[in-house]
Coordinates of N, CA and C in Angstrom, one line a residue:
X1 N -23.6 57.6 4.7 CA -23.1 58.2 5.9 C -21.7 58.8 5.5
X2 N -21.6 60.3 5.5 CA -19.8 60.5 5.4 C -19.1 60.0 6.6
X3 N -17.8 60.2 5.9 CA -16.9 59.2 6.4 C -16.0 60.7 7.3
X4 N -16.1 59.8 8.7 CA -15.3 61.1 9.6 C -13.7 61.3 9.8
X5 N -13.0 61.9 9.1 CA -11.6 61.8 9.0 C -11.0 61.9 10.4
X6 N -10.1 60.9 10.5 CA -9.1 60.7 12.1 C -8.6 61.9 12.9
X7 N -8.4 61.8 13.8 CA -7.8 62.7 14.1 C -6.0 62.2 14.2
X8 N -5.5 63.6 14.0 CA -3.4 63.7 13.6 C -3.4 62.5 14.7
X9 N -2.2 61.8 14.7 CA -1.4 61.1 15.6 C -0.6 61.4 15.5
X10 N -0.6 62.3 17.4 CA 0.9 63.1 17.6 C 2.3 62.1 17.1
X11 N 3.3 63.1 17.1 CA 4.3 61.9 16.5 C 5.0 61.6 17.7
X12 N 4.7 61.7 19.1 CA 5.8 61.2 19.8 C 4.6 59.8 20.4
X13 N 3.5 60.0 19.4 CA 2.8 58.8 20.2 C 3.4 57.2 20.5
X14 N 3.0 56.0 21.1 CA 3.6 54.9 21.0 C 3.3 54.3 20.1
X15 N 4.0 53.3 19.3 CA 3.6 52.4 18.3 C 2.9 51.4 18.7
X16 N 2.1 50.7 18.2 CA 1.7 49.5 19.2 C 3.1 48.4 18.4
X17 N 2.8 47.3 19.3 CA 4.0 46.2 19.3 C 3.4 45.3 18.2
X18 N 2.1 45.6 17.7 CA 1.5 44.4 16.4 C 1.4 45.4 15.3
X19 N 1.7 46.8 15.0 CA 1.6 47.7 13.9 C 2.8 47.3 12.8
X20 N 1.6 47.0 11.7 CA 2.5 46.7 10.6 C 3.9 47.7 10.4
X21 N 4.6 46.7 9.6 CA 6.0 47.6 9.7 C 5.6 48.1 7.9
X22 N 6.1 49.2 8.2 CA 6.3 50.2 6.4 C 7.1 49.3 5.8
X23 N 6.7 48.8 4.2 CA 7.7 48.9 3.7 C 8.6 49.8 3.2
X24 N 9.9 49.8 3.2 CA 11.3 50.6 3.5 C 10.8 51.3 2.0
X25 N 11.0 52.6 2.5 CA 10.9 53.7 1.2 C 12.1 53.7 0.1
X26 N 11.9 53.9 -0.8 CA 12.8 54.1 -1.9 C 13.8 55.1 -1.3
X27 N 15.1 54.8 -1.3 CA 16.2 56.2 -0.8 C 16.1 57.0 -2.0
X28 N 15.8 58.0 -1.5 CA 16.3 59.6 -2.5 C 17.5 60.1 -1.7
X29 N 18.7 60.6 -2.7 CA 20.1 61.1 -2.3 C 20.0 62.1 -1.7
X30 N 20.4 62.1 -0.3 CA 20.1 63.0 0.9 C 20.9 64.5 0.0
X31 N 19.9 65.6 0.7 CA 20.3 66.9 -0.1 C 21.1 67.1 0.6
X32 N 22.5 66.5 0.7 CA 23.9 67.6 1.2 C 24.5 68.6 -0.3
X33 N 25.7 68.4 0.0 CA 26.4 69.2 -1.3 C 26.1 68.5 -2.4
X34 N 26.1 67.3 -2.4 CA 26.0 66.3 -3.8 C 24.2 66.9 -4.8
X35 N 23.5 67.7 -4.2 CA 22.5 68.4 -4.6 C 22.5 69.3 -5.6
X36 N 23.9 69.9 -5.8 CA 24.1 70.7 -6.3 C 24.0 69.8 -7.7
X37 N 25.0 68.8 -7.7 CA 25.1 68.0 -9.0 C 24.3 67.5 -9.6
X38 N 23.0 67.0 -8.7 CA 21.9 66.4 -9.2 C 21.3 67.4 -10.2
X39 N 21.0 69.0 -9.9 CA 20.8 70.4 -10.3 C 21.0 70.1 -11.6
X40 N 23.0 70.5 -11.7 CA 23.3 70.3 -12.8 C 22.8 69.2 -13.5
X41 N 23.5 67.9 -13.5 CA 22.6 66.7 -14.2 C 21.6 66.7 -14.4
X42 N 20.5 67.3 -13.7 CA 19.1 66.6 -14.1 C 19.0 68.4 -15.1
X43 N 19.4 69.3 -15.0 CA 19.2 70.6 -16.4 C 19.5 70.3 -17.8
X44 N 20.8 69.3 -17.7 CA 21.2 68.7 -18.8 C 20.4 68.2 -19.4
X45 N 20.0 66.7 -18.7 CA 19.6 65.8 -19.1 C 18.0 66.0 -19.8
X46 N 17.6 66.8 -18.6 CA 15.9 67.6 -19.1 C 16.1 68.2 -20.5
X47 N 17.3 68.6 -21.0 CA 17.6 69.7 -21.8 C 17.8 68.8 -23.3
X48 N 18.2 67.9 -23.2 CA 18.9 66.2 -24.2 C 18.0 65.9 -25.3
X49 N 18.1 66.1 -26.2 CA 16.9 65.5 -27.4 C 16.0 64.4 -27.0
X50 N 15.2 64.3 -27.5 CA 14.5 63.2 -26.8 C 14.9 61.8 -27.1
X51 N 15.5 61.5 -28.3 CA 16.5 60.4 -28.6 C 17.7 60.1 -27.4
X52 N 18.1 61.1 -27.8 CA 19.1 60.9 -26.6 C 18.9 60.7 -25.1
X53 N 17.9 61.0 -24.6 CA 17.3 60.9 -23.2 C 17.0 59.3 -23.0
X54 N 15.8 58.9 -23.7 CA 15.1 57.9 -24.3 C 16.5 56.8 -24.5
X55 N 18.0 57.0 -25.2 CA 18.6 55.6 -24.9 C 19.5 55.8 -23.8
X56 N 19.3 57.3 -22.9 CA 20.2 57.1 -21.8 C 19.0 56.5 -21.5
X57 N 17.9 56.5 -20.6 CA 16.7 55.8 -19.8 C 16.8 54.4 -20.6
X58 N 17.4 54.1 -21.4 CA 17.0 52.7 -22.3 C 17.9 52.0 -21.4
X59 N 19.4 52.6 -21.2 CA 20.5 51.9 -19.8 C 19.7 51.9 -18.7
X60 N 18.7 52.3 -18.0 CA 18.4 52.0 -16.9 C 17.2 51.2 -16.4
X61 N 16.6 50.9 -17.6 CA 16.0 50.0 -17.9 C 15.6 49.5 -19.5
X62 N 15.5 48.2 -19.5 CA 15.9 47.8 -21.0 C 14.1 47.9 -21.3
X63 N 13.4 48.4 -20.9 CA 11.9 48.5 -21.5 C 11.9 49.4 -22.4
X64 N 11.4 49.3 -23.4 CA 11.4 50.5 -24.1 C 10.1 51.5 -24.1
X65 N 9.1 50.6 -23.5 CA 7.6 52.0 -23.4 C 8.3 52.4 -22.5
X66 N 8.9 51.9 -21.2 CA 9.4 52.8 -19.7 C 10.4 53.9 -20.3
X67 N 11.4 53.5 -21.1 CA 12.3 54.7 -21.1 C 11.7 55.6 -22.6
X68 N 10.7 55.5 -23.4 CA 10.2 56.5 -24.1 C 8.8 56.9 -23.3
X69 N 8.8 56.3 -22.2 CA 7.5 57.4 -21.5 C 8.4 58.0 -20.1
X70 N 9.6 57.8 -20.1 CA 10.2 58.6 -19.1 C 11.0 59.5 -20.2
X71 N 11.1 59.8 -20.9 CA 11.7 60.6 -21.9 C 10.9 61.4 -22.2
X72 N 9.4 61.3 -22.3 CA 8.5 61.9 -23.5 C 8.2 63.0 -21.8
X73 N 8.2 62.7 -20.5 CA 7.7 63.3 -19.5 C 9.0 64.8 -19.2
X74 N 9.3 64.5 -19.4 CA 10.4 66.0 -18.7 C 10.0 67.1 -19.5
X75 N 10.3 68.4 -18.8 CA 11.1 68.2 -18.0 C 11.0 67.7 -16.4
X76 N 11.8 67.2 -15.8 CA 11.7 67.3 -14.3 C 12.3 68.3 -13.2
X77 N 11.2 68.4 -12.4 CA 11.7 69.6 -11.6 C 12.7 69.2 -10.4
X78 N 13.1 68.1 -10.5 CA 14.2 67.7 -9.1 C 14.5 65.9 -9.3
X79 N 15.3 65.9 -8.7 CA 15.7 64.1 -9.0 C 14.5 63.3 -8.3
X80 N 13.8 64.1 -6.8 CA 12.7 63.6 -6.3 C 11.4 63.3 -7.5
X81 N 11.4 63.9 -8.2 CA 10.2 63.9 -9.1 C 10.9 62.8 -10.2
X82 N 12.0 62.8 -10.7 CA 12.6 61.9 -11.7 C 11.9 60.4 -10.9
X83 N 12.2 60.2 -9.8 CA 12.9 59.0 -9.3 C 11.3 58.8 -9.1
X84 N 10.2 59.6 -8.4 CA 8.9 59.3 -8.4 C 8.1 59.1 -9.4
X85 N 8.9 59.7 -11.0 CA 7.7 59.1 -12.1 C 8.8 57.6 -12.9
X86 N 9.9 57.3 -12.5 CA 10.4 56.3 -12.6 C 9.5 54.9 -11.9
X87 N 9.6 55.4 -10.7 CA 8.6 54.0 -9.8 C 7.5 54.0 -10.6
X88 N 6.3 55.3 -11.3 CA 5.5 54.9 -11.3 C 5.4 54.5 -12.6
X89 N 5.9 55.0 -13.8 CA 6.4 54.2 -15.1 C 6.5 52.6 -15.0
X90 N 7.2 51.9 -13.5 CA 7.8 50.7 -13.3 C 6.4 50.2 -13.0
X91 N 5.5 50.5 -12.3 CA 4.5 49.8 -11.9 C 3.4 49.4 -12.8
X92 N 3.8 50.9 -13.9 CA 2.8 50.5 -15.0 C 3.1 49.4 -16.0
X93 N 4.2 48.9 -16.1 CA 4.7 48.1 -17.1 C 4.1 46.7 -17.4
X94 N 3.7 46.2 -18.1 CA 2.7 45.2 -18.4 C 3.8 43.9 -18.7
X95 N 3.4 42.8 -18.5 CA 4.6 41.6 -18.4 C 5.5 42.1 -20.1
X96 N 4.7 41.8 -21.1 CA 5.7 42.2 -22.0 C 6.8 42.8 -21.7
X97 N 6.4 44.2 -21.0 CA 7.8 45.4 -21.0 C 8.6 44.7 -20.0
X98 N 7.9 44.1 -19.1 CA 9.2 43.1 -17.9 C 10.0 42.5 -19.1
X99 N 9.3 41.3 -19.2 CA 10.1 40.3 -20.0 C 11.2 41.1 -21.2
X100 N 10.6 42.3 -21.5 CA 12.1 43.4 -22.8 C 12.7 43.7 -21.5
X101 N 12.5 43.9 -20.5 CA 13.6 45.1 -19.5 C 14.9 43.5 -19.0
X102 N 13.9 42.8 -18.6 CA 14.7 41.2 -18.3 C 15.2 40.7 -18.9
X103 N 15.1 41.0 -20.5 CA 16.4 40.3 -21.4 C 17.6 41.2 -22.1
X104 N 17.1 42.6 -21.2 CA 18.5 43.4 -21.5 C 19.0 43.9 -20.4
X105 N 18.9 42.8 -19.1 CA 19.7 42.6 -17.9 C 20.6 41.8 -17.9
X106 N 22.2 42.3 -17.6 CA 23.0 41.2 -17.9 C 23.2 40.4 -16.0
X107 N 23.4 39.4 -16.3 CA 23.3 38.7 -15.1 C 24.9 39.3 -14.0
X108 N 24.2 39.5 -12.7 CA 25.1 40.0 -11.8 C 26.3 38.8 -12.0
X109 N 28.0 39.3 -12.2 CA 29.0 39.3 -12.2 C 29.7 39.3 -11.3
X110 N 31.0 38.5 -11.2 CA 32.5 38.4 -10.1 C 33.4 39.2 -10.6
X111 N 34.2 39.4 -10.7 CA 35.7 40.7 -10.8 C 36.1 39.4 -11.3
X112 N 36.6 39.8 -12.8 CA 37.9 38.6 -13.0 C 38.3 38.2 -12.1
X113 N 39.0 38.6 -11.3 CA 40.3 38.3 -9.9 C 39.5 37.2 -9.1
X114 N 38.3 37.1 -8.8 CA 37.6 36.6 -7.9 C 38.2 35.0 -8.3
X115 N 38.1 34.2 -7.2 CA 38.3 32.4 -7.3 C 37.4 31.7 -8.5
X116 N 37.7 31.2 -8.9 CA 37.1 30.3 -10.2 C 36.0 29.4 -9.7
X117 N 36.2 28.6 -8.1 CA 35.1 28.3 -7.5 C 34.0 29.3 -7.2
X118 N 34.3 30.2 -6.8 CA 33.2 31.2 -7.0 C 32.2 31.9 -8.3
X119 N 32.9 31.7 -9.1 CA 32.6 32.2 -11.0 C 31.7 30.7 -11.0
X120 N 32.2 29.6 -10.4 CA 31.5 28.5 -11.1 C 30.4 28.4 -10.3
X121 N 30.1 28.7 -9.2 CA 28.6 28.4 -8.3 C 28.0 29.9 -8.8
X122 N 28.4 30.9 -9.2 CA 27.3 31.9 -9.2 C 26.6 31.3 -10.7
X123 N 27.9 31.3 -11.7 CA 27.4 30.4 -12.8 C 26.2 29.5 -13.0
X124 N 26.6 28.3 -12.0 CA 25.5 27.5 -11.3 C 24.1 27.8 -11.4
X125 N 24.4 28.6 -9.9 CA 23.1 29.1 -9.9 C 22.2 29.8 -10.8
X126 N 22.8 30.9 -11.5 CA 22.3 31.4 -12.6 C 21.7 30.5 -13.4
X127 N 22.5 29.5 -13.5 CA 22.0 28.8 -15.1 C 20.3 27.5 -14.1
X128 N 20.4 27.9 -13.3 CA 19.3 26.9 -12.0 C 18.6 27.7 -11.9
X129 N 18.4 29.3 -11.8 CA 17.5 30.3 -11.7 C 16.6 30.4 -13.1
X130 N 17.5 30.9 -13.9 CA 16.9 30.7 -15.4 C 16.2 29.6 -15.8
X131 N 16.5 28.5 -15.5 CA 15.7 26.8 -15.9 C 14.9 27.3 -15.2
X132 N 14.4 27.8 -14.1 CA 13.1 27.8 -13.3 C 12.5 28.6 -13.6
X133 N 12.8 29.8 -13.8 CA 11.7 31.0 -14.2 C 12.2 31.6 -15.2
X134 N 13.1 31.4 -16.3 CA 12.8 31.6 -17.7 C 13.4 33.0 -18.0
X135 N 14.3 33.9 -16.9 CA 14.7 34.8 -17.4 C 15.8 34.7 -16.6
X136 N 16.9 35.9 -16.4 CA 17.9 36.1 -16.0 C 17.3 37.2 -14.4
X137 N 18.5 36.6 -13.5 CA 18.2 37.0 -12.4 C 18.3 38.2 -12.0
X138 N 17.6 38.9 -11.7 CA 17.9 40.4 -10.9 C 17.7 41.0 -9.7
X139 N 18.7 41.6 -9.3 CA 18.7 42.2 -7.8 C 19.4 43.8 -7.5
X140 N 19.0 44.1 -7.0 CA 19.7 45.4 -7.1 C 20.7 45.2 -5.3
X141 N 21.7 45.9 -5.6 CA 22.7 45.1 -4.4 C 23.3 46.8 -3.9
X142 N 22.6 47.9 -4.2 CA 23.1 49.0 -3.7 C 23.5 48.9 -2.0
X143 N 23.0 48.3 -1.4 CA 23.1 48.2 0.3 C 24.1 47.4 0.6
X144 N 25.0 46.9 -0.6 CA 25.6 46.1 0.3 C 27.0 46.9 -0.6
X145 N 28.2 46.3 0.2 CA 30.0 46.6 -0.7 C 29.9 45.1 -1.8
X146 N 30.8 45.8 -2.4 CA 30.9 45.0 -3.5 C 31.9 43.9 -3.0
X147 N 32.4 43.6 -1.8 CA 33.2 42.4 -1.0 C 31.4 41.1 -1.0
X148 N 30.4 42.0 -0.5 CA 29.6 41.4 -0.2 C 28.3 41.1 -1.6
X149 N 29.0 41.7 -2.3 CA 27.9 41.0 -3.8 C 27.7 39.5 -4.1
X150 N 28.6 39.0 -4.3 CA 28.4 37.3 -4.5 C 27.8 36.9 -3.6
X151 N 28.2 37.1 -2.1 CA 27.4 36.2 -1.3 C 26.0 36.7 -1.3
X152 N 25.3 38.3 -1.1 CA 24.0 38.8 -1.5 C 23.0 37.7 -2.8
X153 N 24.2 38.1 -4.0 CA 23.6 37.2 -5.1 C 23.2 35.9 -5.2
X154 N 23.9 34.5 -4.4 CA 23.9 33.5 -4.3 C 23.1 33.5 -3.0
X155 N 22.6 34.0 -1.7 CA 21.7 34.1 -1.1 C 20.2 34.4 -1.7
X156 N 20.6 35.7 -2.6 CA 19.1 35.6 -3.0 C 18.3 34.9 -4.0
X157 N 19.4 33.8 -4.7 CA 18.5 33.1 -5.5 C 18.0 31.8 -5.0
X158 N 19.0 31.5 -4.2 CA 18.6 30.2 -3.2 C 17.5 30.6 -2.5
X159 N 16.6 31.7 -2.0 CA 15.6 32.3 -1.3 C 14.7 32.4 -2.4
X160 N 14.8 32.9 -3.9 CA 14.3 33.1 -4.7 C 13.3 32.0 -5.7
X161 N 14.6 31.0 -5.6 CA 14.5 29.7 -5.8 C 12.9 29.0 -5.6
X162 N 12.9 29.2 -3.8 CA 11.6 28.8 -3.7 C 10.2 29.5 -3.7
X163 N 10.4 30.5 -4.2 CA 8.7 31.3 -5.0 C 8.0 30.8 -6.0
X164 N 6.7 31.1 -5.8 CA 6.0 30.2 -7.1 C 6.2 31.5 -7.6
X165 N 5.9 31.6 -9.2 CA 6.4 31.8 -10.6 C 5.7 33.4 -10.4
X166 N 4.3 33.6 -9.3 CA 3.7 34.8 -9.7 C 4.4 35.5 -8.4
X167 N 4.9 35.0 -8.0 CA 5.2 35.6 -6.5 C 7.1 35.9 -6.6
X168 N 7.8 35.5 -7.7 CA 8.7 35.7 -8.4 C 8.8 36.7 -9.2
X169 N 7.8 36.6 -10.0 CA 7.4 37.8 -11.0 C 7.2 39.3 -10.2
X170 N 6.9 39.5 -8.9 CA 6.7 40.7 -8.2 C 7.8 40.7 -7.8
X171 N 8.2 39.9 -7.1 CA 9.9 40.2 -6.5 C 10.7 40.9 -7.7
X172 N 11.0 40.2 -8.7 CA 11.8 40.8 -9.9 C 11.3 41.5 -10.2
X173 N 10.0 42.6 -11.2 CA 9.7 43.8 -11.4 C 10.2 44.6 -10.2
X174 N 10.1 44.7 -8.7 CA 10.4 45.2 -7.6 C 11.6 45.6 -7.7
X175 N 12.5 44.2 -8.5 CA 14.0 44.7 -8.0 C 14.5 45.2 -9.8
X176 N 13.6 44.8 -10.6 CA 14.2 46.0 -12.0 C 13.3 47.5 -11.6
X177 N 12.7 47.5 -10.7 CA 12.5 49.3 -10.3 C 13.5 49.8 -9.5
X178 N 13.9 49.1 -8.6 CA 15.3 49.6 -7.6 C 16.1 49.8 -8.3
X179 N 16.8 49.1 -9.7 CA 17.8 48.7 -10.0 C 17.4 50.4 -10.8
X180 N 16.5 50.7 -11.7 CA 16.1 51.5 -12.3 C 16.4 52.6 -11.7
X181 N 16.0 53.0 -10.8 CA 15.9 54.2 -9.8 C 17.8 54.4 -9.4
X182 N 18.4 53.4 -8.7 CA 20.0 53.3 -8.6 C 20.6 54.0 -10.2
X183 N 20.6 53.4 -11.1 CA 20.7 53.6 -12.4 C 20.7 55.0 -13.1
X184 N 19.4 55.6 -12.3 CA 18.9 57.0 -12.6 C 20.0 58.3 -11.9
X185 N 19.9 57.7 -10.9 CA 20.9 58.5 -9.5 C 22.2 58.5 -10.3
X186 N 22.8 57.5 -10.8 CA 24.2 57.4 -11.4 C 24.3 58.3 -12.5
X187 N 22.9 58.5 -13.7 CA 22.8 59.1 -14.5 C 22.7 60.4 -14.2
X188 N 22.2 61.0 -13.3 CA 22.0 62.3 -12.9 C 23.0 63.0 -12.6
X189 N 24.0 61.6 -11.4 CA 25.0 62.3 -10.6 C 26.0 62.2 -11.3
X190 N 26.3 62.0 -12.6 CA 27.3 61.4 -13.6 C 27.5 63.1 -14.2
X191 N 26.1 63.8 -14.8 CA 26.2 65.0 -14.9 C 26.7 65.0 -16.9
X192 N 26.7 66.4 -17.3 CA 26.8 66.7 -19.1 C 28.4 65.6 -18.7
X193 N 28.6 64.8 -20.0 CA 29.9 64.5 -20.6 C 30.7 63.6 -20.0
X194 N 29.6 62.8 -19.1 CA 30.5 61.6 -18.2 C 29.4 60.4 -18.5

């Protein structure tokens, strides 16, 4: 029996009150003026030997099939398409490539200046996260000011803390693709010579 495609749902229709919620889309850098730079940056970058592409992508993620199969793909036609074969590069990655990208993550940091009681519980924690799941912690913290990183960081491993080991493993690939994608935006918007 073919299958009879829906009909549109106007968009001022109501939601219902039990409709699952989306999960939150990846931000792409809204096209104001900062567009232009993306332009520039991503002509450059498209333009970069493939060595050289390959160990800027190597900074944005420490995998090395992800940033020699994001290198080997360009050119890209817009930072939307960068950032869309980024995610999908991330989803393809097989635990190996996790485990290379997770041991060339350095663990989220305090500003010298910060209180020494604070250096010592993130410390803590770190060295409490690693005993349990065997690699260094990662989070990508673009949503928050950097006043609010420690406490983000020390909230999310106490939350993190309690996942079993496979349900951990998603979370973290999740957040070395954010971190990846942030990473990329910086690279693009950084532009030739910065």
């Amino acid at each position: 029996m073919p299958v009879q495609p829906r009909p549109p749902v106007p968009a001022d229709a109501p939601v219902p009150a039990d409709a699952p919620v989306p999960a939150e889309a990846p931000a792409v850098p809204p096209a104001d003026g900062s567009s232009a730079d993306h332009a520039v940056g991503l002509a450059h970058f498209n333009s970069l030997p493939f060595a050289a592409a390959e160990a800027a992508f190597l900074e944005c993620c420490g995998s090395l099939r992800w940033a020699h199969r994001m290198a080997a793909h360009r050119p890209y036609p817009d930072l939307g398409a960068l950032l869309a074969a980024s995610d999908e590069a991330g989803y393809d990655l097989a635990p190996g490539d996790i485990a290379e990208a997770l041991a060339a993550e350095p663990a989220p940091c305090l500003h010298h200046d910060a209180p020494r009681a604070a250096h010592l519980a993130l410390r803590a924690a770190h060295a409490a996260y690693e005993s349990r799941f065997g690699h260094a912690f990662v989070i990508c913290l673009d949503a928050y000011t950097p006043a609010q990183h420690v406490d983000q960081v020390l909230a999310g491993i106490r939350v993190r803390m309690e996942h079993e080991v496979d349900e951990e493993r998603a979370v973290t690939a999740e957040e070395l693709r954010r971190l990846a994608r942030s990473r990329i935006v910086e690279l693009i918007t950084a532009g030739p010579g910065q």
